[in-house]
XYZ file of C-alpha atoms in Angstrom:
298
model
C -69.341 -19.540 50.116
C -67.002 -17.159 51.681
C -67.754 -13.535 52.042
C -65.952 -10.759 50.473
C -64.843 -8.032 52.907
C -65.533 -4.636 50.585
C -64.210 -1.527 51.760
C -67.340 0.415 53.565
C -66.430 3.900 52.495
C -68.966 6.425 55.201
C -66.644 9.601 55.563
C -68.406 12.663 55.633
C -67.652 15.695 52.658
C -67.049 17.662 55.530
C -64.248 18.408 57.624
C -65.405 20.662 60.000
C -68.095 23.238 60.164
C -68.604 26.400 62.007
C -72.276 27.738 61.366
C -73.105 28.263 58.487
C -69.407 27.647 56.957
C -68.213 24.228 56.148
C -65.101 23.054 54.751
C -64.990 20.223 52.525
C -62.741 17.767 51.257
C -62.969 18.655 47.688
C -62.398 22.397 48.362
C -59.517 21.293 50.634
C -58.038 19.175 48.130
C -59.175 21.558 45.125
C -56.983 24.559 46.884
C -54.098 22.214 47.532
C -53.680 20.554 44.143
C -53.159 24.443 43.241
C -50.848 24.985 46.022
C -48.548 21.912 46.011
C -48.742 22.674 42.137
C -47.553 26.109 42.254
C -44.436 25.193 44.483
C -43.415 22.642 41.640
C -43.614 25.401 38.951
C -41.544 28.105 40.696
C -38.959 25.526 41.521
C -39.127 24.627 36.954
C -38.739 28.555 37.106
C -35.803 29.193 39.258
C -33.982 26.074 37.839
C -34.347 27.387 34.632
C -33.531 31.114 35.521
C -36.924 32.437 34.221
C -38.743 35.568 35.501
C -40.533 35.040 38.862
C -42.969 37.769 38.601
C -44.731 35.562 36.489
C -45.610 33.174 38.640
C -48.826 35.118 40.244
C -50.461 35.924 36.534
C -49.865 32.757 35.932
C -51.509 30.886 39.082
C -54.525 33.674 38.670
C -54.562 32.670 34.692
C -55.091 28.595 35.682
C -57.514 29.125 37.987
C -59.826 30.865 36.401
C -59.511 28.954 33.315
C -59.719 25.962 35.771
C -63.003 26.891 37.463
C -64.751 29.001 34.692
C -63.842 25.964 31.626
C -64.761 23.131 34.318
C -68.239 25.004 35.353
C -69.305 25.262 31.700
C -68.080 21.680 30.482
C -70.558 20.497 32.656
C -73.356 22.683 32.255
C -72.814 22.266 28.542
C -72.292 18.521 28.654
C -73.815 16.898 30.957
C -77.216 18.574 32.195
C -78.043 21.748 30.454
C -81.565 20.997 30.560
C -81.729 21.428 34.063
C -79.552 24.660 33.988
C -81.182 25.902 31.098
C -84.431 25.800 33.885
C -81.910 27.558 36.571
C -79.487 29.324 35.071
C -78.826 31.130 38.445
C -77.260 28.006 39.278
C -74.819 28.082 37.107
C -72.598 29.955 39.245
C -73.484 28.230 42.265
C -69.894 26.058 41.986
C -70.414 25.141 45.710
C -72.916 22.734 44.806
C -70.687 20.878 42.676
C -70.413 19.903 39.113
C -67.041 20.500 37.438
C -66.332 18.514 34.155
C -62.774 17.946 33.400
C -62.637 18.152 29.648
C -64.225 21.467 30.306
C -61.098 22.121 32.512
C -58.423 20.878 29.763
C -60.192 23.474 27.133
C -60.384 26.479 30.056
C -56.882 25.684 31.077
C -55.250 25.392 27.626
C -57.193 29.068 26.113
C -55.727 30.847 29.771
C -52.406 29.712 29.081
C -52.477 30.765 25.550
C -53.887 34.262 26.941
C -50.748 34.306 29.226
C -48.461 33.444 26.689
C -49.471 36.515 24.435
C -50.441 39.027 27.213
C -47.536 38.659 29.647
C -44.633 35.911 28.612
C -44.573 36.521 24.934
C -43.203 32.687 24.294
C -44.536 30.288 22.400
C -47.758 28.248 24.212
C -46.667 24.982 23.997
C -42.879 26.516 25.699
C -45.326 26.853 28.636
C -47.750 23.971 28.745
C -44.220 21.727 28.654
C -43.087 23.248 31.817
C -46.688 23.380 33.590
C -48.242 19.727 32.303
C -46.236 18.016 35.501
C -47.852 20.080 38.222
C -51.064 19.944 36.681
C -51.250 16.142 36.641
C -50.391 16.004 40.583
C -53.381 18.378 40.902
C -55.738 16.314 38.841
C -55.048 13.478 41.266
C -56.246 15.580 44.106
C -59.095 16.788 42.653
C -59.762 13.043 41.766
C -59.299 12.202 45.470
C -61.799 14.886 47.047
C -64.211 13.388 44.632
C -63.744 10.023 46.663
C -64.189 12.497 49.476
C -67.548 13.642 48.120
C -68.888 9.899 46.911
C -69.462 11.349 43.576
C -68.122 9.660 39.952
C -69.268 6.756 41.258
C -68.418 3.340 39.083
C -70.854 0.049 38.348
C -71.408 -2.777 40.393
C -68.581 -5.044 40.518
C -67.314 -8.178 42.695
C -63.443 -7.197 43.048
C -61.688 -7.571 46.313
C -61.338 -3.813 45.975
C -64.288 -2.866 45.661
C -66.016 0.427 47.359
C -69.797 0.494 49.199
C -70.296 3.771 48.818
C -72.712 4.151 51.695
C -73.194 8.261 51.375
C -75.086 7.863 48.149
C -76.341 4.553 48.409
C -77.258 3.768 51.776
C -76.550 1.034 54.671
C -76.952 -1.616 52.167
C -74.587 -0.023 49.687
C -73.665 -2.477 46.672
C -70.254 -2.631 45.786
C -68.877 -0.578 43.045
C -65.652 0.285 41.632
C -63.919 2.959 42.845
C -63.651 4.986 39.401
C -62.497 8.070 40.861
C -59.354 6.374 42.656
C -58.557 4.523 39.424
C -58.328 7.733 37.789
C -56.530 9.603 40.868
C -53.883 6.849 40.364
C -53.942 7.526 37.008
C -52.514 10.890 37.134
C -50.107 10.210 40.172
C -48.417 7.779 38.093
C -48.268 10.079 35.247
C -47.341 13.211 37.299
C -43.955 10.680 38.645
C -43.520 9.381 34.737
C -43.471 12.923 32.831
C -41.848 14.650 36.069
C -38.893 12.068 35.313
C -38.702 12.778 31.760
C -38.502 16.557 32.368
C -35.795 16.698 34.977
C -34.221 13.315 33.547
C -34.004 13.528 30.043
C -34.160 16.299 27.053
C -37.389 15.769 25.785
C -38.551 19.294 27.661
C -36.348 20.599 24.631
C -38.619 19.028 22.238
C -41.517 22.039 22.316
C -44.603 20.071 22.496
C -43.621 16.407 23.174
C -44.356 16.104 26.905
C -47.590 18.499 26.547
C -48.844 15.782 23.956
C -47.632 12.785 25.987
C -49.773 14.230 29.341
C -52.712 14.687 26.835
C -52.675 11.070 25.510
C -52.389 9.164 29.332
C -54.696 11.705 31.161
C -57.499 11.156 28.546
C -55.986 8.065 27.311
C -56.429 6.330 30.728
C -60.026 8.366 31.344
C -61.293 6.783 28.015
C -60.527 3.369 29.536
C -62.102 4.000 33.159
C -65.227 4.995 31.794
C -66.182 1.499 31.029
C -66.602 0.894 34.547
C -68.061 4.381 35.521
C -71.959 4.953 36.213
C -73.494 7.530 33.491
C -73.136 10.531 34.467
C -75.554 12.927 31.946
C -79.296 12.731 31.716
C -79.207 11.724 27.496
C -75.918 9.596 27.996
C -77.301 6.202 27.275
C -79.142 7.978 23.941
C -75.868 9.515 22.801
C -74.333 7.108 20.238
C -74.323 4.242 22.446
C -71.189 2.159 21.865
C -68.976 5.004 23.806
C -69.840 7.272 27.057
C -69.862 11.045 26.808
C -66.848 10.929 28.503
C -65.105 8.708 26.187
C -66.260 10.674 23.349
C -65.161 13.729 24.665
C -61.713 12.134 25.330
C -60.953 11.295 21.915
C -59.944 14.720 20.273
C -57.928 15.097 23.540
C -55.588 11.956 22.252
C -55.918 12.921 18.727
C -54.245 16.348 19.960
C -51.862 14.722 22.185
C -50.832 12.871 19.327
C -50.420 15.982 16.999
C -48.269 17.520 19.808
C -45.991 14.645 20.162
C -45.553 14.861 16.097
C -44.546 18.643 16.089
C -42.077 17.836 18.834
C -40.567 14.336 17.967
C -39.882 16.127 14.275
C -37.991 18.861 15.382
C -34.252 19.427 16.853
C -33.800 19.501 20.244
C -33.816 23.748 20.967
C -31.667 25.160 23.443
C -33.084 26.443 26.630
C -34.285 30.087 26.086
C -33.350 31.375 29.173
C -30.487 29.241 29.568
C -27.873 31.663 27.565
C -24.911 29.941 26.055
C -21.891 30.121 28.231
C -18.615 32.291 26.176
C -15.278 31.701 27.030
C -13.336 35.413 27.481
C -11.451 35.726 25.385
C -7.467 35.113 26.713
C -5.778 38.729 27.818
C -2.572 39.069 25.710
C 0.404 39.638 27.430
C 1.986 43.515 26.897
C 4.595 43.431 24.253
C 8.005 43.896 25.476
C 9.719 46.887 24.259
C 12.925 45.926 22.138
C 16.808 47.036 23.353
C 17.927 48.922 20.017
C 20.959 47.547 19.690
C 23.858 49.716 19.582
C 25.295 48.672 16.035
C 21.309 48.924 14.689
C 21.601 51.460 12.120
C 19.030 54.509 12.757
């Protein structure tokens, strides 16, 4: 029987370190999903003629929401027994553990801060024009978990598959590679909803795209988790048909879905800070004064 070559995946977390300091992948690629993401925004901003002091609130909005929502999802969901025994480590984010539905719910309440603290426009005007960038940076962050050997899937036999031989040794089984499935996930949504914003007028639709990101982000999680490894201590207790992660998925597409109602059933609205263009009106030519003419009577 012939052999399946699996792909030996051995690269170290770290790129470099100097001391005491290390830089890692995830941190790397954390930072630059940001980064690359902020660069698509401003150029969303300038095309549409939209106020570009808003820009830094709105970059220091996301990633705290990102960071603080992502912290607690997992705390909450998927080990607060053990942080409940060190709650010190709860802000010890270095070590890891970021949940991503945690992210969606810290993400969406900082944008709706922003929207009634500094732009004063409806949330879902916002989430329209920010739901592109934010599925590029989801890929990243999916890729420095490949980086870090962590969201590790089952056992498997496909061509494709990973030994993951950080966490699980020289004889490393082969698994699926969850956390690429889902980092192609997004990079196939981030090109699919980037060409329906710049391509078509469903941005005018308030709500529409923000709903369609929500349904293939958690739509496509909800379908990878079949081949992921548990990843909280009470998973397997916790209604069993469905993972945490799939259950936790579901009001996301339920959402999605309610946001792709609101939009689909109302007309198209004008750009707001596109203002309508007003033809001047035409200059009339001076009246010519009139020759009295000499038999006129007076």
């Amino acid at each position: 029987m012939l052999d399946l070559l699996y792909i030996t995946w051995d690269v170290s977390p770290e790129i470099f370190s100097i001391g005491s300091f290390a830089m890692r992948w995830y941190q790397f690629l954390f930072a630059g999903g940001f980064f690359v993401g902020y660069f698509i925004v401003r150029y969303i901003f300038r095309q549409e003629n939209l106020n570009q002091d808003w820009l830094e609130s709105l970059l220091l909005y996301l990633v705290l929401g990102t960071v603080i929502g992502a912290r607690l999802g997992h705390v909450l969901f998927y080990n607060p027994s053990y942080y409940l025994q060190n709650p010190l480590e709860i802000f010890m984010t270095w070590k890891g553990g970021l949940a991503s539905h945690g992210g969606t719910v810290g993400v969406l309440l900082a944008l709706w801060l922003w929207s009634r603290r500094v732009s004063k426009k409806p949330f879902l005007w916002i989430t329209d024009r920010l739901i592109v960038a934010v599925a590029l940076a989801s890929c990243f962050i999916r890729l420095g978990n490949l980086m870090n050997s962590e969201i590790l899937g089952v056992e498997t036999t496909v061509a494709w598959a990973f030994e993951f031989v950080q966490v699980d040794g020289a004889d490393a089984p082969p698994r699926h590679p969850a956390q690429l499935y889902e980092a192609l996930g997004y990079l196939g949504t981030f090109f699919f909803l980037g060409y329906l914003f710049f391509k078509t007028q469903l941005r005018q639709k308030r709500g529409f795209l923000t709903g369609l990101f929500l349904i293939l982000v958690f739509g496509s999680r909800f379908l990878i988790e079949f081949v992921k490894i548990e990843q909280a201590d009470f998973q397997a207790s916790f209604l069993d048909t469905l993972t945490l992660g799939q259950w936790l998925s579901i009001p996301f597409v339920l959402l999605g879905a309610y946001f792709m109602y609101l939009g689909s059933s109302q007309e198209p609205e004008l750009p707001l800070s596109t203002p309508e263009k007003t033809t001047p009106p035409a200059k009339r030519a001076p009246a010519k004064s009139r020759k009295t003419s000499p038999n006129r009577r007076k």
